[in-house]
GROMACS .gro file of C-alpha atoms in nm:
model
  421
    1MET     CA    1  13.132  10.900   6.050
    2ALA     CA    2  13.412  11.167   5.904
    3GLU     CA    3  13.572  10.844   5.731
    4ILE     CA    4  13.268  10.784   5.483
    5ASN     CA    5  13.335  10.819   5.150
    6ILE     CA    6  13.037  11.046   5.079
    7GLY     CA    7  13.167  11.121   4.716
    8LYS     CA    8  13.072  10.790   4.629
    9ALA     CA    9  12.748  10.745   4.838
   10PRO     CA   10  12.444  10.593   4.551
   11GLY     CA   11  12.150  10.810   4.534
   12ASN     CA   12  11.853  10.803   4.775
   13LYS     CA   13  11.643  10.595   4.527
   14ALA     CA   14  11.868  10.321   4.557
   15VAL     CA   15  11.849  10.314   4.974
   16LEU     CA   16  11.565  10.478   5.153
   17PRO     CA   17  11.279  10.293   5.027
   18PHE     CA   18  11.444  10.013   5.187
   19TYR     CA   19  11.430  10.186   5.515
   20ALA     CA   20  11.105  10.339   5.462
   21THR     CA   21  10.945   9.950   5.392
   22GLY     CA   22  11.151   9.801   5.648
   23ALA     CA   23  11.001  10.017   5.916
   24VAL     CA   24  10.629   9.985   5.786
   25ALA     CA   25  10.732   9.569   5.780
   26PHE     CA   26  10.837   9.607   6.138
   27LEU     CA   27  10.510   9.754   6.265
   28VAL     CA   28  10.314   9.490   6.051
   29LEU     CA   29  10.480   9.211   6.208
   30CYS     CA   30  10.420   9.397   6.559
   31ILE     CA   31  10.039   9.393   6.432
   32VAL     CA   32  10.035   9.043   6.348
   33MET     CA   33  10.215   8.894   6.627
   34LEU     CA   34   9.992   9.083   6.881
   35CYS     CA   35   9.688   8.969   6.692
   36THR     CA   36   9.777   8.558   6.676
   37PRO     CA   37   9.941   8.501   7.034
   38GLN     CA   38   9.863   8.177   6.993
   39SER     CA   39  10.104   8.095   6.705
   40PHE     CA   40  10.391   8.110   7.006
   41THR     CA   41  10.241   7.797   7.173
   42GLN     CA   42  10.188   7.593   6.922
   43HIS     CA   43  10.374   7.392   6.660
   44TYR     CA   44  10.640   7.608   6.422
   45PHE     CA   45  10.485   7.492   6.076
   46THR     CA   46  10.167   7.690   6.108
   47PRO     CA   47  10.063   7.919   5.851
   48HIS     CA   48  10.055   8.234   6.090
   49LEU     CA   49  10.376   8.163   6.227
   50LEU     CA   50  10.555   8.106   5.869
   51THR     CA   51  10.374   8.472   5.798
   52ILE     CA   52  10.524   8.645   6.113
   53VAL     CA   53  10.917   8.450   6.028
   54HIS     CA   54  10.866   8.562   5.680
   55ILE     CA   55  10.773   8.908   5.750
   56ALA     CA   56  11.042   8.928   6.007
   57ALA     CA   57  11.341   8.769   5.808
   58LEU     CA   58  11.248   8.944   5.475
   59GLY     CA   59  11.020   9.251   5.496
   60TRP     CA   60  11.169   9.395   5.805
   61GLY     CA   61  11.561   9.214   5.839
   62THR     CA   62  11.673   9.187   5.499
   63MET     CA   63  11.469   9.450   5.365
   64VAL     CA   64  11.661   9.711   5.565
   65ILE     CA   65  11.977   9.530   5.534
   66PHE     CA   66  11.950   9.546   5.175
   67GLY     CA   67  11.905   9.965   5.215
   68ALA     CA   68  12.211   9.981   5.415
   69ALA     CA   69  12.416   9.724   5.223
   70HIS     CA   70  12.395   9.931   4.909
   71GLN     CA   71  12.481  10.239   5.119
   72LEU     CA   72  12.752  10.099   5.288
   73LEU     CA   73  12.916   9.862   4.971
   74PRO     CA   74  13.084  10.188   4.826
   75VAL     CA   75  13.209  10.282   5.195
   76ILE     CA   76  13.383   9.935   5.198
   77CYS     CA   77  13.476   9.929   4.891
   78GLU     CA   78  13.546  10.305   4.794
   79GLN     CA   79  13.402  10.276   4.421
   80ASP     CA   80  13.061  10.363   4.322
   81LEU     CA   81  12.785  10.097   4.358
   82TYR     CA   82  12.735   9.888   4.030
   83SER     CA   83  12.420   9.967   3.939
   84GLU     CA   84  12.154  10.202   4.154
   85LYS     CA   85  11.894  10.110   3.873
   86MET     CA   86  11.949   9.733   3.988
   87ALA     CA   87  11.917   9.840   4.367
   88SER     CA   88  11.555  10.028   4.272
   89ALA     CA   89  11.441   9.678   4.078
   90SER     CA   90  11.568   9.477   4.346
   91TRP     CA   91  11.314   9.661   4.608
   92TYR     CA   92  11.023   9.672   4.365
   93ALA     CA   93  11.071   9.313   4.292
   94LEU     CA   94  11.148   9.212   4.690
   95THR     CA   95  10.849   9.449   4.810
   96ALA     CA   96  10.594   9.277   4.588
   97GLY     CA   97  10.713   8.902   4.638
   98ILE     CA   98  10.682   8.970   5.021
   99ILE     CA   99  10.327   9.087   4.985
  100LEU     CA  100  10.239   8.788   4.783
  101LEU     CA  101  10.458   8.533   4.969
  102THR     CA  102  10.292   8.622   5.319
  103TRP     CA  103   9.914   8.732   5.216
  104LYS     CA  104   9.927   8.365   5.081
  105PHE     CA  105  10.137   8.247   5.375
  106TRP     CA  106   9.835   8.365   5.628
  107ASN     CA  107   9.618   8.079   5.524
  108LEU     CA  108   9.833   7.815   5.343
  109ASP     CA  109   9.716   7.887   5.024
  110VAL     CA  110   9.951   7.725   4.811
  111GLY     CA  111   9.947   7.789   4.414
  112TRP     CA  112  10.088   7.992   4.114
  113MET     CA  113  10.027   8.333   4.365
  114MET     CA  114  10.288   8.229   4.640
  115ILE     CA  115  10.514   8.061   4.362
  116THR     CA  116  10.525   8.450   4.190
  117GLY     CA  117  10.573   8.570   4.512
  118GLY     CA  118  10.856   8.348   4.560
  119SER     CA  119  10.995   8.394   4.248
  120LEU     CA  120  10.980   8.775   4.266
  121ILE     CA  121  11.212   8.720   4.591
  122VAL     CA  122  11.461   8.528   4.401
  123PHE     CA  123  11.485   8.781   4.133
  124SER     CA  124  11.534   9.086   4.381
  125VAL     CA  125  11.828   8.868   4.545
  126LEU     CA  126  11.985   8.805   4.221
  127LEU     CA  127  11.989   9.148   4.166
  128PHE     CA  128  12.170   9.225   4.477
  129VAL     CA  129  12.427   8.952   4.427
  130ILE     CA  130  12.504   9.085   4.091
  131ASN     CA  131  12.539   9.416   4.259
  132VAL     CA  132  12.761   9.314   4.570
  133TRP     CA  133  12.978   9.078   4.309
  134LYS     CA  134  13.028   9.346   4.050
  135THR     CA  135  13.071   9.628   4.360
  136THR     CA  136  13.329   9.443   4.513
  137GLN     CA  137  13.479   9.265   4.248
  138ILE     CA  138  13.803   9.552   4.203
  139CYS     CA  139  13.797   9.640   4.554
  140THR     CA  140  14.158   9.577   4.694
  141ARG     CA  141  14.072   9.636   5.076
  142TYR     CA  142  13.899   9.503   5.356
  143THR     CA  143  13.957   9.146   5.205
  144ALA     CA  144  13.825   8.991   5.468
  145GLN     CA  145  13.469   9.209   5.503
  146LYS     CA  146  13.443   9.171   5.084
  147LEU     CA  147  13.473   8.778   5.132
  148LEU     CA  148  13.186   8.798   5.414
  149ILE     CA  149  12.944   8.996   5.244
  150THR     CA  150  13.007   8.847   4.887
  151GLY     CA  151  12.980   8.495   5.092
  152SER     CA  152  12.632   8.615   5.277
  153ALA     CA  153  12.478   8.750   4.970
  154PHE     CA  154  12.547   8.410   4.736
  155TRP     CA  155  12.397   8.182   5.102
  156LEU     CA  156  12.102   8.444   5.052
  157LEU     CA  157  12.015   8.340   4.709
  158PHE     CA  158  12.055   7.978   4.810
  159THR     CA  159  11.822   8.018   5.107
  160VAL     CA  160  11.540   8.175   4.902
  161SER     CA  161  11.623   7.937   4.599
  162VAL     CA  162  11.555   7.626   4.832
  163GLY     CA  163  11.267   7.841   5.012
  164LEU     CA  164  11.080   7.865   4.643
  165LEU     CA  165  11.131   7.480   4.567
  166LEU     CA  166  10.940   7.438   4.936
  167ALA     CA  167  10.665   7.657   4.797
  168ILE     CA  168  10.623   7.440   4.466
  169ASN     CA  169  10.709   7.141   4.679
  170LEU     CA  170  10.407   7.194   4.852
  171SER     CA  171  10.173   7.247   4.514
  172LEU     CA  172  10.319   6.877   4.405
  173ASN     CA  173  10.145   6.533   4.479
  174THR     CA  174  10.479   6.392   4.494
  175PRO     CA  175  10.772   6.547   4.692
  176MET     CA  176  11.096   6.679   4.514
  177PHE     CA  177  11.303   6.609   4.839
  178ARG     CA  178  11.431   6.280   4.945
  179VAL     CA  179  11.372   6.401   5.311
  180SER     CA  180  11.063   6.530   5.477
  181HIS     CA  181  10.943   6.894   5.380
  182LEU     CA  182  10.993   6.969   5.762
  183GLU     CA  183  11.361   6.880   5.750
  184VAL     CA  184  11.413   7.107   5.461
  185LEU     CA  185  11.256   7.393   5.627
  186LYS     CA  186  11.526   7.349   5.926
  187LEU     CA  187  11.804   7.349   5.674
  188HIS     CA  188  11.629   7.658   5.468
  189ALA     CA  189  11.568   7.867   5.801
  190HIS     CA  190  11.958   7.791   5.902
  191MET     CA  191  12.086   7.886   5.550
  192GLY     CA  192  11.948   8.225   5.580
  193ILE     CA  193  12.028   8.270   5.999
  194ALA     CA  194  12.380   8.128   5.954
  195GLY     CA  195  12.466   8.197   5.604
  196TRP     CA  196  12.269   8.557   5.500
  197PHE     CA  197  12.249   8.720   5.842
  198LEU     CA  198  12.527   8.581   6.024
  199GLN     CA  199  12.775   8.641   5.757
  200LEU     CA  200  12.669   8.975   5.656
  201ILE     CA  201  12.629   9.128   5.974
  202THR     CA  202  12.964   8.981   6.060
  203GLY     CA  203  13.119   9.203   5.752
  204VAL     CA  204  12.926   9.465   5.803
  205SER     CA  205  12.971   9.536   6.181
  206THR     CA  206  13.394   9.532   6.138
  207LYS     CA  207  13.357   9.833   5.919
  208LEU     CA  208  13.071  10.021   6.097
  209VAL     CA  209  13.173   9.941   6.474
  210PRO     CA  210  13.562  10.071   6.427
  211MET     CA  211  13.400  10.372   6.218
  212PHE     CA  212  13.156  10.450   6.546
  213LEU     CA  213  13.399  10.386   6.811
  214LEU     CA  214  13.703  10.549   6.650
  215GLY     CA  215  13.871  10.235   6.705
  216LYS     CA  216  14.120   9.984   6.499
  217SER     CA  217  14.224   9.609   6.517
  218SER     CA  218  14.505   9.451   6.311
  219LYS     CA  219  14.423   9.133   6.400
  220GLU     CA  220  14.268   8.992   6.054
  221TYR     CA  221  14.313   8.670   6.074
  222LEU     CA  222  14.032   8.673   6.327
  223LEU     CA  223  13.810   8.764   6.061
  224ARG     CA  224  13.936   8.508   5.820
  225ASN     CA  225  13.942   8.226   6.048
  226ALA     CA  226  13.521   8.349   6.137
  227PHE     CA  227  13.466   8.328   5.765
  228ILE     CA  228  13.592   7.966   5.792
  229PHE     CA  229  13.458   7.849   6.093
  230GLN     CA  230  13.062   7.994   5.988
  231ASN     CA  231  13.114   7.861   5.669
  232LEU     CA  232  13.219   7.506   5.743
  233GLY     CA  233  12.987   7.450   5.995
  234LEU     CA  234  12.716   7.540   5.804
  235ILE     CA  235  12.801   7.340   5.525
  236LEU     CA  236  12.877   7.017   5.764
  237PHE     CA  237  12.519   7.078   5.887
  238LEU     CA  238  12.341   7.128   5.575
  239THR     CA  239  12.501   6.831   5.410
  240ASP     CA  240  12.475   6.602   5.684
  241GLY     CA  241  12.109   6.724   5.788
  242TYR     CA  242  11.966   6.672   5.396
  243PHE     CA  243  12.162   6.347   5.343
  244PHE     CA  244  12.142   6.173   5.680
  245ALA     CA  245  11.837   6.408   5.850
  246VAL     CA  246  11.906   6.612   6.184
  247THR     CA  247  12.071   6.399   6.441
  248GLY     CA  248  12.295   6.480   6.758
  249ARG     CA  249  12.593   6.574   6.553
  250VAL     CA  250  12.381   6.915   6.501
  251LEU     CA  251  12.552   7.027   6.833
  252ILE     CA  252  12.910   6.982   6.678
  253TYR     CA  253  12.857   7.202   6.382
  254ALA     CA  254  12.670   7.436   6.634
  255ALA     CA  255  13.042   7.477   6.766
  256ILE     CA  256  13.187   7.477   6.472
  257VAL     CA  257  13.000   7.815   6.408
  258LEU     CA  258  12.996   7.947   6.744
  259ALA     CA  259  13.427   7.901   6.724
  260GLY     CA  260  13.332   8.175   6.410
  261ILE     CA  261  13.104   8.384   6.575
  262ILE     CA  262  13.348   8.423   6.899
  263CYS     CA  263  13.662   8.478   6.636
  264TRP     CA  264  13.411   8.788   6.484
  265LEU     CA  265  13.395   8.902   6.844
  266LEU     CA  266  13.705   8.899   6.946
  267TYR     CA  267  13.814   9.121   6.662
  268LEU     CA  268  13.529   9.364   6.753
  269TYR     CA  269  13.687   9.312   7.095
  270ASP     CA  270  14.021   9.401   7.007
  271VAL     CA  271  13.872   9.708   6.854
  272PHE     CA  272  13.669   9.819   7.166
  273ARG     CA  273  13.996   9.791   7.355
  274ASN     CA  274  14.175  10.017   7.106
  275ARG     CA  275  13.904  10.288   7.081
  276LEU     CA  276  13.934  10.635   7.094
  277ARG     CA  277  13.577  10.719   7.152
  278LYS     CA  278  13.548  10.590   7.568
  279ARG     CA  279  13.192  10.703   7.565
  280ILE     CA  280  12.981  10.426   7.483
  281GLU     CA  281  12.643  10.584   7.300
  282LEU     CA  282  12.281  10.451   7.382
  283LEU     CA  283  12.258  10.301   6.995
  284MET     CA  284  12.591  10.115   7.054
  285LYS     CA  285  12.439   9.953   7.344
  286HIS     CA  286  12.186   9.789   7.103
  287THR     CA  287  12.473   9.649   6.918
  288PHE     CA  288  12.639   9.496   7.218
  289LEU     CA  289  12.305   9.366   7.370
  290SER     CA  290  12.250   9.205   7.023
  291PHE     CA  291  12.559   8.997   7.051
  292LEU     CA  292  12.456   8.859   7.393
  293SER     CA  293  12.125   8.713   7.223
  294LEU     CA  294  12.307   8.583   6.946
  295ILE     CA  295  12.557   8.378   7.190
  296LEU     CA  296  12.245   8.315   7.431
  297ALA     CA  297  12.081   8.154   7.081
  298VAL     CA  298  12.378   7.943   6.969
  299LEU     CA  299  12.401   7.786   7.351
  300LEU     CA  300  12.028   7.758   7.346
  301ILE     CA  301  12.049   7.464   7.071
  302PRO     CA  302  12.113   7.206   7.271
  303VAL     CA  303  11.800   7.253   7.492
  304VAL     CA  304  11.624   7.325   7.160
  305TYR     CA  305  11.726   6.976   7.040
  306TYR     CA  306  11.657   6.782   7.352
  307SER     CA  307  11.363   6.916   7.467
  308ASP     CA  308  11.004   6.824   7.434
  309GLY     CA  309  10.768   7.082   7.289
  310TYR     CA  310  10.847   7.431   7.110
  311ARG     CA  311  10.869   7.696   7.380
  312PHE     CA  312  11.268   7.619   7.372
  313THR     CA  313  11.224   7.633   6.983
  314MET     CA  314  10.987   7.967   7.012
  315VAL     CA  315  11.282   8.094   7.256
  316TYR     CA  316  11.542   8.038   7.023
  317GLY     CA  317  11.352   8.184   6.701
  318THR     CA  318  11.285   8.538   6.943
  319LEU     CA  319  11.648   8.527   7.065
  320ILE     CA  320  11.757   8.511   6.662
  321PHE     CA  321  11.494   8.774   6.522
  322LEU     CA  322  11.391   9.003   6.786
  323GLY     CA  323  11.720   9.002   7.017
  324TRP     CA  324  11.979   8.967   6.774
  325ILE     CA  325  11.867   9.082   6.424
  326THR     CA  326  11.586   9.336   6.551
  327ASN     CA  327  11.825   9.467   6.793
  328ILE     CA  328  12.110   9.583   6.537
  329ILE     CA  329  11.895   9.746   6.292
  330LEU     CA  330  11.712   9.960   6.586
  331GLY     CA  331  12.067  10.102   6.683
  332LYS     CA  332  12.209  10.096   6.330
  333THR     CA  333  11.929  10.260   6.160
  334PHE     CA  334  11.988  10.594   6.378
  335LYS     CA  335  12.380  10.567   6.305
  336THR     CA  336  12.347  10.543   5.940
  337LEU     CA  337  12.012  10.675   5.821
  338PRO     CA  338  12.030  10.992   5.969
  339PHE     CA  339  12.371  11.046   5.786
  340ILE     CA  340  12.219  10.927   5.471
  341ILE     CA  341  11.951  11.220   5.499
  342TRP     CA  342  12.233  11.482   5.605
  343ASN     CA  343  12.433  11.421   5.296
  344ASN     CA  344  12.188  11.464   5.054
  345GLN     CA  345  12.025  11.788   5.234
  346TYR     CA  346  12.317  11.962   5.366
  347LYS     CA  347  12.653  11.825   5.245
  348HIS     CA  348  12.646  12.109   4.984
  349LEU     CA  349  12.613  12.363   5.250
  350SER     CA  350  12.859  12.279   5.511
  351GLY     CA  351  13.109  12.565   5.558
  352LYS     CA  352  12.834  12.806   5.388
  353ALA     CA  353  12.587  12.821   5.678
  354LYS     CA  354  12.457  12.716   6.026
  355ILE     CA  355  12.345  12.377   5.980
  356PRO     CA  356  12.246  12.080   6.222
  357LEU     CA  357  12.415  11.758   6.274
  358PRO     CA  358  12.296  11.440   6.149
  359LYS     CA  359  12.220  11.321   6.518
  360ASP     CA  360  11.951  11.665   6.528
  361LEU     CA  361  11.759  11.542   6.248
  362TYR     CA  362  11.544  11.267   6.500
  363HIS     CA  363  11.404  11.247   6.783
  364GLU     CA  364  11.680  11.154   7.052
  365LYS     CA  365  11.444  11.090   7.328
  366LEU     CA  366  11.264  10.867   7.152
  367THR     CA  367  11.590  10.656   7.093
  368ILE     CA  368  11.586  10.639   7.471
  369TRP     CA  369  11.266  10.517   7.532
  370GLN     CA  370  11.298  10.271   7.242
  371PHE     CA  371  11.584  10.123   7.414
  372ARG     CA  372  11.406  10.091   7.725
  373LEU     CA  373  11.101   9.964   7.589
  374PHE     CA  374  11.276   9.694   7.334
  375ILE     CA  375  11.461   9.545   7.726
  376ALA     CA  376  11.109   9.528   7.840
  377ALA     CA  377  10.945   9.372   7.571
  378PHE     CA  378  11.205   9.105   7.507
  379LEU     CA  379  11.250   9.016   7.861
  380VAL     CA  380  10.832   9.021   7.904
  381PHE     CA  381  10.811   8.847   7.601
  382ALA     CA  382  11.041   8.554   7.680
  383LEU     CA  383  10.893   8.501   7.975
  384GLY     CA  384  10.588   8.449   7.834
  385LEU     CA  385  10.744   8.175   7.584
  386VAL     CA  386  10.902   7.993   7.842
  387LEU     CA  387  10.598   7.988   8.089
  388GLN     CA  388  10.392   7.919   7.763
  389HIS     CA  389  10.124   8.178   7.906
  390LEU     CA  390   9.932   8.378   7.665
  391THR     CA  391   9.831   8.704   7.916
  392VAL     CA  392  10.225   8.764   7.970
  393ILE     CA  393  10.289   8.703   7.595
  394ARG     CA  394  10.029   8.928   7.487
  395ILE     CA  395  10.174   9.174   7.742
  396GLY     CA  396  10.509   9.129   7.576
  397LEU     CA  397  10.353   9.163   7.223
  398VAL     CA  398  10.189   9.478   7.297
  399LEU     CA  399  10.513   9.652   7.440
  400TRP     CA  400  10.649   9.530   7.087
  401LEU     CA  401  10.428   9.694   6.919
  402ALA     CA  402  10.521  10.033   7.121
  403VAL     CA  403  10.901   9.972   7.035
  404ALA     CA  404  10.783   9.947   6.666
  405VAL     CA  405  10.547  10.264   6.674
  406MET     CA  406  10.840  10.473   6.825
  407TYR     CA  407  11.087  10.312   6.532
  408CYS     CA  408  10.892  10.394   6.244
  409LEU     CA  409  10.817  10.781   6.388
  410ASN     CA  410  11.169  10.826   6.427
  411VAL     CA  411  11.236  10.666   6.079
  412PHE     CA  412  10.950  10.900   5.906
  413LYS     CA  413  11.058  11.205   6.114
  414LEU     CA  414  11.394  11.144   5.853
  415LEU     CA  415  11.267  11.049   5.578
  416LEU     CA  416  11.050  11.341   5.562
  417HIS     CA  417  11.313  11.590   5.681
  418LYS     CA  418  11.317  11.926   5.512
  419THR     CA  419  11.620  12.143   5.485
  420LYS     CA  420  11.626  12.387   5.725
  421ILE     CA  421  11.900  12.662   5.743
   0.00000   0.00000   0.00000
């Protein structure tokens, strides 16, 4: 963490609300899933599952990533965040939009409130895109990371804009799309997965992982190839899917995206191989498991495409949202948030008094149990989905709730920390 340019860190008001809201959303997500286990044995286009997916994607994943991105953009670009006020406004709009949207999704109550919620989310993302674009515009270093992060922001704007159109489409008597609503929904979901989450995580991880492992790689071409393949596969999939409907060619596009993922992971492997810090911390194990989940999810696509029923679609979604994205957040939160709090409360005391380290600001034992319970929760829940057995699914969801409680306790211990010297 010593490489972080803490002099350029944005104010806490531009960052901490996202972490706090994301933690609450994760807890709400696990409670909602536990209350509706039968949703995971049905078609994916049901009101309750739509609610769950949007809490996971927007309230949990996107919310925390927005906070982390506002903090890390100045680190990557080595200049101030373009607008802290814009970051705060983005949080207000995103939070209000998620509440309205998921509230109305629960009973699929299509109307002006759902559309208003979607519009607020689009506005929030637009503010985020402007902040990213303006902050990265004059950045001369880390070209590949800048490309990936900027590209992911525009993909997110495209994703939520299509989502808003889907909400409007549900309220119309005559559909606005040339293909079915469900086909567009598949395209919308994968814009978010491969365009927003994948490219953002690729860009940020190639700065953070070298920082945490004290490693480096000179193979910048791998990141450029990752950017090209990830975008090429996604664009081909979206174009083909919209104009010709999803066919077996989706496997070719998945293979192209997989090539981009492999290029990214090869870069990180080179960092790992050249690291100075030989001991692998527990929180970094979350990151390595998340990579495994992502690879498994992509390899599962042929099974999802050719199998009957929805059990493997549910497993695929679980690998993406709980195995990959949640894993990344659970690990990276306690590698970034403690430093943010420490920087605010103890930076000015460094060298003047005996002060705690960033890792002393949270319960380390809780992260150990969080990791163990995460593995148990994921395996039991995935088994329940494969077997389509409600009791096993419920047990898995109880374990997920325990993970969320531990995560929230640790996050709010950090957020409520008072300076001690």
